[in-house]
Amino acid sequence: MKIPLALSVLSFFSSLVMSADLTASLTEIERESTGRIGVAVIDTKDNKLWNYHGHDFFPMMSTFKTLACAHMLYQVDRGQIKTAKSIPVTKDDLVNWNPVTEHFVGSTMTLQSLCNAAMTMSDNAAANLVLKAIGGPESLTAFLQRNGDKATRLDDIEPQLNYVDIGSKRNSTTPLTMMKTIEKLTLGSVLSEQSKRQLLLWMKANMVSDGLLRAVVPKDWQVADRSGGGVNGSRTYTGMIWRKNRDPIFIGIFVARTKYKTVPELNKLVRTISVAVLEEFL
């Protein structure tokens, strides 16, 4: 009995040392960025939960799209709405980023195709139309609260939701809360098995996050994710990674009000943080 106990104690202290090293690395990265960094990691292999400023509030930006499409699927599961429902797309619906919807002005798109556009291409007009169909930002916030998420809130639509004043909790979440919610939506019982598969397919098919964690994760790992940001020196990333015979790891990275003003600079910051996290957890 003494040997397993000794091994357990050794493992515990090794974990503490690794966590301290990661905290030190992120502290230095944060200092250099002159902004704020929040990270949350959930390793479902052993239910290890780790965070750096994980209880602080950060703007969600486009990571809300995962939540909005999950809410749409939740309503589908309950027969309240259909993915095949046709939604008119007008010129007035277009905002600052409409790579898919701009081709459907004067026509219609289904809720299925709107979520596909929002999730894989981060189409803002598509996300707004999905929000409208599911009852708006207030309905999404209420859905999250009913399912145990008391921190995340959406108050506006695209693109206004990206501009969050310092200290405000509008359109914000905490890294820990967001990743617990995404774990619940993808692995838990909130959605049906079919809806969970659909949500995961959208996340895997994301085409606008290649310069983030996807760029540094080992090739034998699969990635399902959603990113956001690029304004006010801010960037957000929520991802799930796994491989054969290995349970998923959920990773949330939030940076805000940094000195970096361009998307390439912010992407590099997120990649740097990703490398530090992966070195400990893989």
PDB file of C-alpha atoms in Angstrom:
ATOM      1  CA  MET A   1       0.000   0.000   0.000  1.00  0.00           C
ATOM      2  CA  LYS A   2       2.907   2.365   0.640  1.00  0.00           C
ATOM      3  CA  ILE A   3       4.197   2.261  -2.949  1.00  0.00           C
ATOM      4  CA  PRO A   4       0.918   3.369  -4.617  1.00  0.00           C
ATOM      5  CA  LEU A   5       0.581   6.093  -1.991  1.00  0.00           C
ATOM      6  CA  ALA A   6       4.112   7.293  -2.681  1.00  0.00           C
ATOM      7  CA  LEU A   7       3.454   7.305  -6.412  1.00  0.00           C
ATOM      8  CA  SER A   8       0.244   9.233  -5.852  1.00  0.00           C
ATOM      9  CA  VAL A   9       2.039  11.857  -3.766  1.00  0.00           C
ATOM     10  CA  LEU A  10       4.826  12.109  -6.348  1.00  0.00           C
ATOM     11  CA  SER A  11       2.277  12.545  -9.139  1.00  0.00           C
ATOM     12  CA  PHE A  12       0.493  15.233  -7.128  1.00  0.00           C
ATOM     13  CA  PHE A  13       3.645  17.268  -6.569  1.00  0.00           C
ATOM     14  CA  SER A  14       4.757  16.787 -10.188  1.00  0.00           C
ATOM     15  CA  SER A  15       1.405  18.204 -11.259  1.00  0.00           C
ATOM     16  CA  LEU A  16       1.891  21.185  -8.963  1.00  0.00           C
ATOM     17  CA  VAL A  17       5.330  21.869 -10.437  1.00  0.00           C
ATOM     18  CA  MET A  18       4.001  21.636 -14.004  1.00  0.00           C
ATOM     19  CA  SER A  19       1.088  23.937 -13.188  1.00  0.00           C
ATOM     20  CA  ALA A  20       3.450  26.426 -11.558  1.00  0.00           C
ATOM     21  CA  ASP A  21       5.640  26.381 -14.658  1.00  0.00           C
ATOM     22  CA  LEU A  22       2.642  26.999 -16.919  1.00  0.00           C
ATOM     23  CA  THR A  23       1.411  29.811 -14.691  1.00  0.00           C
ATOM     24  CA  ALA A  24       4.852  31.412 -14.786  1.00  0.00           C
ATOM     25  CA  SER A  25       4.956  31.139 -18.579  1.00  0.00           C
ATOM     26  CA  LEU A  26       1.536  32.723 -18.991  1.00  0.00           C
ATOM     27  CA  THR A  27       2.381  35.476 -16.520  1.00  0.00           C
ATOM     28  CA  GLU A  28       5.379  36.432 -18.645  1.00  0.00           C
ATOM     29  CA  ILE A  29       3.378  36.230 -21.894  1.00  0.00           C
ATOM     30  CA  GLU A  30       0.681  38.402 -20.332  1.00  0.00           C
ATOM     31  CA  ARG A  31       3.216  40.966 -19.129  1.00  0.00           C
ATOM     32  CA  GLU A  32       4.719  41.218 -22.596  1.00  0.00           C
ATOM     33  CA  SER A  33       1.267  41.618 -24.186  1.00  0.00           C
ATOM     34  CA  THR A  34       0.390  44.519 -21.816  1.00  0.00           C
ATOM     35  CA  GLY A  35      -3.159  43.145 -21.753  1.00  0.00           C
ATOM     36  CA  ARG A  36      -5.123  40.421 -19.989  1.00  0.00           C
ATOM     37  CA  ILE A  37      -4.989  36.674 -20.580  1.00  0.00           C
ATOM     38  CA  GLY A  38      -7.411  34.026 -19.385  1.00  0.00           C
ATOM     39  CA  VAL A  39      -7.025  30.289 -19.972  1.00  0.00           C
ATOM     40  CA  ALA A  40      -9.131  27.297 -18.965  1.00  0.00           C
ATOM     41  CA  VAL A  41      -8.332  23.641 -19.583  1.00  0.00           C
ATOM     42  CA  ILE A  42     -10.566  20.647 -18.896  1.00  0.00           C
ATOM     43  CA  ASP A  43      -8.874  17.277 -19.415  1.00  0.00           C
ATOM     44  CA  THR A  44     -11.669  14.709 -19.483  1.00  0.00           C
ATOM     45  CA  LYS A  45      -9.175  11.830 -19.196  1.00  0.00           C
ATOM     46  CA  ASP A  46      -8.825  12.467 -15.477  1.00  0.00           C
ATOM     47  CA  ASN A  47     -11.255  15.390 -15.029  1.00  0.00           C
ATOM     48  CA  LYS A  48      -8.326  17.697 -14.374  1.00  0.00           C
ATOM     49  CA  LEU A  49      -9.384  21.334 -14.329  1.00  0.00           C
ATOM     50  CA  TRP A  50      -6.782  24.075 -14.707  1.00  0.00           C
ATOM     51  CA  ASN A  51      -7.090  27.802 -15.199  1.00  0.00           C
ATOM     52  CA  TYR A  52      -5.229  31.075 -15.376  1.00  0.00           C
ATOM     53  CA  HIS A  53      -7.518  33.997 -14.546  1.00  0.00           C
ATOM     54  CA  GLY A  54     -10.284  31.541 -15.339  1.00  0.00           C
ATOM     55  CA  HIS A  55     -12.886  33.373 -13.262  1.00  0.00           C
ATOM     56  CA  ASP A  56     -12.272  36.772 -14.865  1.00  0.00           C
ATOM     57  CA  PHE A  57     -14.687  38.123 -17.455  1.00  0.00           C
ATOM     58  CA  PHE A  58     -13.630  38.457 -21.096  1.00  0.00           C
ATOM     59  CA  PRO A  59     -15.531  39.447 -24.251  1.00  0.00           C
ATOM     60  CA  MET A  60     -16.952  36.400 -26.054  1.00  0.00           C
ATOM     61  CA  MET A  61     -16.884  37.869 -29.543  1.00  0.00           C
ATOM     62  CA  SER A  62     -17.568  35.214 -32.203  1.00  0.00           C
ATOM     63  CA  THR A  63     -17.248  32.267 -29.825  1.00  0.00           C
ATOM     64  CA  PHE A  64     -20.915  32.940 -28.994  1.00  0.00           C
ATOM     65  CA  LYS A  65     -21.803  31.348 -32.346  1.00  0.00           C
ATOM     66  CA  THR A  66     -21.242  27.867 -30.922  1.00  0.00           C
ATOM     67  CA  LEU A  67     -23.718  28.668 -28.159  1.00  0.00           C
ATOM     68  CA  ALA A  68     -26.276  30.164 -30.550  1.00  0.00           C
ATOM     69  CA  CYS A  69     -26.226  27.148 -32.855  1.00  0.00           C
ATOM     70  CA  ALA A  70     -26.381  24.812 -29.857  1.00  0.00           C
ATOM     71  CA  HIS A  71     -29.484  26.679 -28.704  1.00  0.00           C
ATOM     72  CA  MET A  72     -30.985  26.290 -32.180  1.00  0.00           C
ATOM     73  CA  LEU A  73     -30.318  22.526 -32.037  1.00  0.00           C
ATOM     74  CA  TYR A  74     -31.823  22.414 -28.537  1.00  0.00           C
ATOM     75  CA  GLN A  75     -35.021  23.932 -29.914  1.00  0.00           C
ATOM     76  CA  VAL A  76     -34.954  21.441 -32.799  1.00  0.00           C
ATOM     77  CA  ASP A  77     -34.691  18.562 -30.321  1.00  0.00           C
ATOM     78  CA  ARG A  78     -37.876  19.828 -28.666  1.00  0.00           C
ATOM     79  CA  GLY A  79     -39.816  20.344 -31.884  1.00  0.00           C
ATOM     80  CA  GLN A  80     -39.899  24.122 -31.447  1.00  0.00           C
ATOM     81  CA  ILE A  81     -38.101  24.861 -34.715  1.00  0.00           C
ATOM     82  CA  LYS A  82     -36.814  22.990 -37.772  1.00  0.00           C
ATOM     83  CA  THR A  83     -33.343  23.142 -39.291  1.00  0.00           C
ATOM     84  CA  ALA A  84     -35.016  23.225 -42.717  1.00  0.00           C
ATOM     85  CA  LYS A  85     -36.887  26.444 -41.871  1.00  0.00           C
ATOM     86  CA  SER A  86     -36.259  29.003 -44.624  1.00  0.00           C
ATOM     87  CA  ILE A  87     -35.062  32.433 -43.518  1.00  0.00           C
ATOM     88  CA  PRO A  88     -35.137  35.414 -45.932  1.00  0.00           C
ATOM     89  CA  VAL A  89     -31.822  37.211 -46.423  1.00  0.00           C
ATOM     90  CA  THR A  90     -32.055  40.913 -47.243  1.00  0.00           C
ATOM     91  CA  LYS A  91     -29.481  43.582 -47.989  1.00  0.00           C
ATOM     92  CA  ASP A  92     -30.280  45.155 -44.623  1.00  0.00           C
ATOM     93  CA  ASP A  93     -29.140  41.950 -42.901  1.00  0.00           C
ATOM     94  CA  LEU A  94     -25.578  42.317 -44.154  1.00  0.00           C
ATOM     95  CA  VAL A  95     -23.062  43.674 -41.662  1.00  0.00           C
ATOM     96  CA  ASN A  96     -19.263  43.752 -41.604  1.00  0.00           C
ATOM     97  CA  TRP A  97     -18.478  40.128 -42.533  1.00  0.00           C
ATOM     98  CA  ASN A  98     -20.843  38.171 -44.767  1.00  0.00           C
ATOM     99  CA  PRO A  99     -18.781  35.757 -46.909  1.00  0.00           C
ATOM    100  CA  VAL A 100     -21.712  33.366 -47.393  1.00  0.00           C
ATOM    101  CA  THR A 101     -24.896  35.356 -46.833  1.00  0.00           C
ATOM    102  CA  GLU A 102     -23.926  38.082 -49.313  1.00  0.00           C
ATOM    103  CA  HIS A 103     -24.552  35.555 -52.078  1.00  0.00           C
ATOM    104  CA  PHE A 104     -28.130  34.919 -50.897  1.00  0.00           C
ATOM    105  CA  VAL A 105     -29.494  38.468 -50.704  1.00  0.00           C
ATOM    106  CA  GLY A 106     -33.024  38.429 -52.079  1.00  0.00           C
ATOM    107  CA  SER A 107     -33.249  34.684 -51.499  1.00  0.00           C
ATOM    108  CA  THR A 108     -33.494  32.414 -48.465  1.00  0.00           C
ATOM    109  CA  MET A 109     -31.244  30.191 -46.398  1.00  0.00           C
ATOM    110  CA  THR A 110     -32.230  27.393 -44.051  1.00  0.00           C
ATOM    111  CA  LEU A 111     -31.328  27.527 -40.384  1.00  0.00           C
ATOM    112  CA  GLN A 112     -29.039  24.571 -41.060  1.00  0.00           C
ATOM    113  CA  SER A 113     -27.129  26.487 -43.731  1.00  0.00           C
ATOM    114  CA  LEU A 114     -27.064  29.661 -41.630  1.00  0.00           C
ATOM    115  CA  CYS A 115     -25.429  27.845 -38.726  1.00  0.00           C
ATOM    116  CA  ASN A 116     -23.039  26.199 -41.144  1.00  0.00           C
ATOM    117  CA  ALA A 117     -22.044  29.655 -42.434  1.00  0.00           C
ATOM    118  CA  ALA A 118     -21.767  31.097 -38.920  1.00  0.00           C
ATOM    119  CA  MET A 119     -19.743  28.188 -37.553  1.00  0.00           C
ATOM    120  CA  THR A 120     -17.416  27.408 -40.459  1.00  0.00           C
ATOM    121  CA  MET A 121     -16.908  30.886 -41.952  1.00  0.00           C
ATOM    122  CA  SER A 122     -17.848  33.043 -38.940  1.00  0.00           C
ATOM    123  CA  ASP A 123     -20.452  34.799 -41.103  1.00  0.00           C
ATOM    124  CA  ASN A 124     -21.864  37.573 -38.911  1.00  0.00           C
ATOM    125  CA  ALA A 125     -25.098  38.137 -40.815  1.00  0.00           C
ATOM    126  CA  ALA A 126     -25.796  34.400 -40.617  1.00  0.00           C
ATOM    127  CA  ALA A 127     -25.222  34.441 -36.862  1.00  0.00           C
ATOM    128  CA  ASN A 128     -27.582  37.397 -36.453  1.00  0.00           C
ATOM    129  CA  LEU A 129     -30.294  35.605 -38.428  1.00  0.00           C
ATOM    130  CA  VAL A 130     -29.881  32.504 -36.262  1.00  0.00           C
ATOM    131  CA  LEU A 131     -30.115  34.655 -33.139  1.00  0.00           C
ATOM    132  CA  LYS A 132     -33.303  36.256 -34.416  1.00  0.00           C
ATOM    133  CA  ALA A 133     -34.825  32.842 -35.138  1.00  0.00           C
ATOM    134  CA  ILE A 134     -34.099  31.493 -31.643  1.00  0.00           C
ATOM    135  CA  GLY A 135     -35.419  34.530 -29.789  1.00  0.00           C
ATOM    136  CA  GLY A 136     -32.478  36.930 -29.684  1.00  0.00           C
ATOM    137  CA  PRO A 137     -29.594  37.473 -27.253  1.00  0.00           C
ATOM    138  CA  GLU A 138     -31.899  37.364 -24.228  1.00  0.00           C
ATOM    139  CA  SER A 139     -33.204  33.934 -25.218  1.00  0.00           C
ATOM    140  CA  LEU A 140     -29.674  32.590 -25.619  1.00  0.00           C
ATOM    141  CA  THR A 141     -28.650  33.924 -22.204  1.00  0.00           C
ATOM    142  CA  ALA A 142     -31.736  32.355 -20.620  1.00  0.00           C
ATOM    143  CA  PHE A 143     -30.938  29.009 -22.297  1.00  0.00           C
ATOM    144  CA  LEU A 144     -27.445  29.077 -20.834  1.00  0.00           C
ATOM    145  CA  GLN A 145     -28.714  29.983 -17.371  1.00  0.00           C
ATOM    146  CA  ARG A 146     -31.256  27.147 -17.426  1.00  0.00           C
ATOM    147  CA  ASN A 147     -28.411  24.754 -18.129  1.00  0.00           C
ATOM    148  CA  GLY A 148     -26.177  25.920 -15.300  1.00  0.00           C
ATOM    149  CA  ASP A 149     -24.165  28.715 -16.927  1.00  0.00           C
ATOM    150  CA  LYS A 150     -24.687  31.739 -14.685  1.00  0.00           C
ATOM    151  CA  ALA A 151     -21.805  33.843 -16.046  1.00  0.00           C
ATOM    152  CA  THR A 152     -22.131  33.924 -19.830  1.00  0.00           C
ATOM    153  CA  ARG A 153     -24.425  36.583 -21.250  1.00  0.00           C
ATOM    154  CA  LEU A 154     -25.161  37.968 -24.690  1.00  0.00           C
ATOM    155  CA  ASP A 155     -26.670  41.437 -24.941  1.00  0.00           C
ATOM    156  CA  ASP A 156     -26.150  42.515 -28.545  1.00  0.00           C
ATOM    157  CA  ILE A 157     -25.789  41.192 -32.078  1.00  0.00           C
ATOM    158  CA  GLU A 158     -22.929  41.390 -34.570  1.00  0.00           C
ATOM    159  CA  PRO A 159     -20.875  43.480 -34.819  1.00  0.00           C
ATOM    160  CA  GLN A 160     -21.799  45.529 -31.724  1.00  0.00           C
ATOM    161  CA  LEU A 161     -21.201  42.596 -29.353  1.00  0.00           C
ATOM    162  CA  ASN A 162     -17.454  42.755 -30.039  1.00  0.00           C
ATOM    163  CA  TYR A 163     -17.001  46.175 -28.441  1.00  0.00           C
ATOM    164  CA  VAL A 164     -17.038  45.619 -24.687  1.00  0.00           C
ATOM    165  CA  ASP A 165     -16.086  48.421 -22.298  1.00  0.00           C
ATOM    166  CA  ILE A 166     -13.398  47.742 -19.708  1.00  0.00           C
ATOM    167  CA  GLY A 167     -15.012  46.261 -16.608  1.00  0.00           C
ATOM    168  CA  SER A 168     -18.311  45.489 -18.334  1.00  0.00           C
ATOM    169  CA  LYS A 169     -19.855  42.015 -18.236  1.00  0.00           C
ATOM    170  CA  ARG A 170     -21.973  42.621 -21.331  1.00  0.00           C
ATOM    171  CA  ASN A 171     -21.431  40.081 -24.104  1.00  0.00           C
ATOM    172  CA  SER A 172     -18.913  38.338 -21.872  1.00  0.00           C
ATOM    173  CA  THR A 173     -18.049  35.053 -20.205  1.00  0.00           C
ATOM    174  CA  THR A 174     -15.307  33.578 -18.050  1.00  0.00           C
ATOM    175  CA  PRO A 175     -12.855  31.045 -19.498  1.00  0.00           C
ATOM    176  CA  LEU A 176     -13.827  28.347 -16.999  1.00  0.00           C
ATOM    177  CA  THR A 177     -17.545  28.845 -17.437  1.00  0.00           C
ATOM    178  CA  MET A 178     -17.356  28.876 -21.222  1.00  0.00           C
ATOM    179  CA  MET A 179     -15.336  25.676 -21.424  1.00  0.00           C
ATOM    180  CA  LYS A 180     -17.574  23.883 -18.917  1.00  0.00           C
ATOM    181  CA  THR A 181     -20.551  24.917 -21.040  1.00  0.00           C
ATOM    182  CA  ILE A 182     -18.965  23.714 -24.279  1.00  0.00           C
ATOM    183  CA  GLU A 183     -18.065  20.414 -22.600  1.00  0.00           C
ATOM    184  CA  LYS A 184     -21.676  20.077 -21.481  1.00  0.00           C
ATOM    185  CA  LEU A 185     -23.022  20.886 -24.956  1.00  0.00           C
ATOM    186  CA  THR A 186     -20.730  18.463 -26.794  1.00  0.00           C
ATOM    187  CA  LEU A 187     -20.488  15.586 -24.308  1.00  0.00           C
ATOM    188  CA  GLY A 188     -23.350  16.062 -21.856  1.00  0.00           C
ATOM    189  CA  SER A 189     -27.100  15.515 -21.964  1.00  0.00           C
ATOM    190  CA  VAL A 190     -28.301  19.011 -22.937  1.00  0.00           C
ATOM    191  CA  LEU A 191     -28.534  18.055 -26.622  1.00  0.00           C
ATOM    192  CA  SER A 192     -29.611  14.844 -28.315  1.00  0.00           C
ATOM    193  CA  GLU A 193     -26.919  12.552 -29.717  1.00  0.00           C
ATOM    194  CA  GLN A 194     -27.773  13.694 -33.241  1.00  0.00           C
ATOM    195  CA  SER A 195     -27.536  17.364 -32.285  1.00  0.00           C
ATOM    196  CA  LYS A 196     -24.229  16.830 -30.476  1.00  0.00           C
ATOM    197  CA  ARG A 197     -22.834  15.187 -33.599  1.00  0.00           C
ATOM    198  CA  GLN A 198     -24.011  18.110 -35.716  1.00  0.00           C
ATOM    199  CA  LEU A 199     -22.494  20.703 -33.386  1.00  0.00           C
ATOM    200  CA  LEU A 200     -19.190  18.836 -33.374  1.00  0.00           C
ATOM    201  CA  LEU A 201     -19.205  18.559 -37.179  1.00  0.00           C
ATOM    202  CA  TRP A 202     -19.610  22.329 -37.480  1.00  0.00           C
ATOM    203  CA  MET A 203     -16.766  22.899 -35.038  1.00  0.00           C
ATOM    204  CA  LYS A 204     -14.486  20.446 -36.857  1.00  0.00           C
ATOM    205  CA  ALA A 205     -15.273  22.082 -40.209  1.00  0.00           C
ATOM    206  CA  ASN A 206     -14.259  25.551 -38.989  1.00  0.00           C
ATOM    207  CA  MET A 207     -12.231  27.226 -41.754  1.00  0.00           C
ATOM    208  CA  VAL A 208     -11.159  30.433 -40.005  1.00  0.00           C
ATOM    209  CA  SER A 209      -9.050  29.128 -37.101  1.00  0.00           C
ATOM    210  CA  ASP A 210      -6.099  27.598 -38.936  1.00  0.00           C
ATOM    211  CA  GLY A 211      -3.651  30.174 -37.552  1.00  0.00           C
ATOM    212  CA  LEU A 212      -4.449  29.381 -33.924  1.00  0.00           C
ATOM    213  CA  LEU A 213      -4.214  26.131 -31.937  1.00  0.00           C
ATOM    214  CA  ARG A 214      -4.722  24.074 -35.107  1.00  0.00           C
ATOM    215  CA  ALA A 215      -1.332  25.322 -36.295  1.00  0.00           C
ATOM    216  CA  VAL A 216       0.576  23.865 -33.330  1.00  0.00           C
ATOM    217  CA  VAL A 217      -1.353  20.769 -32.211  1.00  0.00           C
ATOM    218  CA  PRO A 218       0.248  17.427 -33.189  1.00  0.00           C
ATOM    219  CA  LYS A 219      -1.082  16.035 -36.469  1.00  0.00           C
ATOM    220  CA  ASP A 220      -2.572  12.913 -34.891  1.00  0.00           C
ATOM    221  CA  TRP A 221      -4.973  15.022 -32.822  1.00  0.00           C
ATOM    222  CA  GLN A 222      -8.357  16.133 -34.128  1.00  0.00           C
ATOM    223  CA  VAL A 223      -9.585  19.668 -33.486  1.00  0.00           C
ATOM    224  CA  ALA A 224     -13.072  21.146 -33.188  1.00  0.00           C
ATOM    225  CA  ASP A 225     -13.114  24.842 -32.420  1.00  0.00           C
ATOM    226  CA  ARG A 226     -14.465  28.375 -32.762  1.00  0.00           C
ATOM    227  CA  SER A 227     -12.589  31.642 -32.552  1.00  0.00           C
ATOM    228  CA  GLY A 228     -13.455  35.292 -32.289  1.00  0.00           C
ATOM    229  CA  GLY A 229     -12.045  38.749 -32.036  1.00  0.00           C
ATOM    230  CA  GLY A 230      -9.547  41.028 -33.628  1.00  0.00           C
ATOM    231  CA  VAL A 231     -10.825  44.310 -32.141  1.00  0.00           C
ATOM    232  CA  ASN A 232      -9.396  46.267 -29.194  1.00  0.00           C
ATOM    233  CA  GLY A 233      -6.359  43.993 -29.063  1.00  0.00           C
ATOM    234  CA  SER A 234      -8.599  41.057 -28.188  1.00  0.00           C
ATOM    235  CA  ARG A 235      -8.907  37.469 -29.428  1.00  0.00           C
ATOM    236  CA  THR A 236     -10.852  34.469 -28.182  1.00  0.00           C
ATOM    237  CA  TYR A 237     -10.460  30.766 -28.812  1.00  0.00           C
ATOM    238  CA  THR A 238     -12.518  27.796 -27.649  1.00  0.00           C
ATOM    239  CA  GLY A 239     -11.441  24.346 -28.754  1.00  0.00           C
ATOM    240  CA  MET A 240     -11.766  20.639 -28.148  1.00  0.00           C
ATOM    241  CA  ILE A 241      -8.953  18.274 -29.113  1.00  0.00           C
ATOM    242  CA  TRP A 242      -8.756  14.481 -29.037  1.00  0.00           C
ATOM    243  CA  ARG A 243      -7.181  11.489 -30.722  1.00  0.00           C
ATOM    244  CA  LYS A 244      -7.766   7.756 -30.966  1.00  0.00           C
ATOM    245  CA  ASN A 245      -7.978   6.139 -27.531  1.00  0.00           C
ATOM    246  CA  ARG A 246      -7.576   9.527 -25.833  1.00  0.00           C
ATOM    247  CA  ASP A 247     -10.421  11.421 -24.164  1.00  0.00           C
ATOM    248  CA  PRO A 248     -10.948  15.053 -25.210  1.00  0.00           C
ATOM    249  CA  ILE A 249      -9.219  18.093 -23.791  1.00  0.00           C
ATOM    250  CA  PHE A 250     -11.139  21.381 -23.815  1.00  0.00           C
ATOM    251  CA  ILE A 251      -9.008  24.512 -24.126  1.00  0.00           C
ATOM    252  CA  GLY A 252     -10.223  28.098 -23.848  1.00  0.00           C
ATOM    253  CA  ILE A 253      -7.905  31.036 -24.510  1.00  0.00           C
ATOM    254  CA  PHE A 254      -9.061  34.618 -24.019  1.00  0.00           C
ATOM    255  CA  VAL A 255      -6.892  37.698 -24.538  1.00  0.00           C
ATOM    256  CA  ALA A 256      -8.122  41.256 -24.150  1.00  0.00           C
ATOM    257  CA  ARG A 257      -6.818  44.801 -24.472  1.00  0.00           C
ATOM    258  CA  THR A 258      -3.336  43.718 -25.558  1.00  0.00           C
ATOM    259  CA  LYS A 259      -0.869  45.896 -27.442  1.00  0.00           C
ATOM    260  CA  TYR A 260      -1.381  43.783 -30.558  1.00  0.00           C
ATOM    261  CA  LYS A 261      -3.719  45.406 -33.067  1.00  0.00           C
ATOM    262  CA  THR A 262      -3.602  43.118 -36.103  1.00  0.00           C
ATOM    263  CA  VAL A 263      -5.096  39.647 -36.509  1.00  0.00           C
ATOM    264  CA  PRO A 264      -1.716  38.061 -37.402  1.00  0.00           C
ATOM    265  CA  GLU A 265      -0.183  39.490 -34.214  1.00  0.00           C
ATOM    266  CA  LEU A 266      -3.101  38.278 -32.104  1.00  0.00           C
ATOM    267  CA  ASN A 267      -2.998  34.861 -33.765  1.00  0.00           C
ATOM    268  CA  LYS A 268       0.683  34.567 -32.891  1.00  0.00           C
ATOM    269  CA  LEU A 269      -0.130  35.406 -29.266  1.00  0.00           C
ATOM    270  CA  VAL A 270      -2.805  32.690 -29.131  1.00  0.00           C
ATOM    271  CA  ARG A 271      -0.414  30.189 -30.739  1.00  0.00           C
ATOM    272  CA  THR A 272       2.249  31.013 -28.156  1.00  0.00           C
ATOM    273  CA  ILE A 273      -0.230  30.404 -25.347  1.00  0.00           C
ATOM    274  CA  SER A 274      -1.407  27.207 -27.061  1.00  0.00           C
ATOM    275  CA  VAL A 275       2.129  25.821 -27.209  1.00  0.00           C
ATOM    276  CA  ALA A 276       2.610  26.464 -23.485  1.00  0.00           C
ATOM    277  CA  VAL A 277      -0.662  24.685 -22.664  1.00  0.00           C
ATOM    278  CA  LEU A 278      -0.039  21.733 -24.972  1.00  0.00           C
ATOM    279  CA  GLU A 279       3.438  21.183 -23.542  1.00  0.00           C
ATOM    280  CA  GLU A 280       1.845  20.451 -20.188  1.00  0.00           C
ATOM    281  CA  PHE A 281      -1.287  18.562 -21.149  1.00  0.00           C
ATOM    282  CA  LEU A 282      -0.191  16.356 -24.065  1.00  0.00           C
TER     283      LEU A 282
END
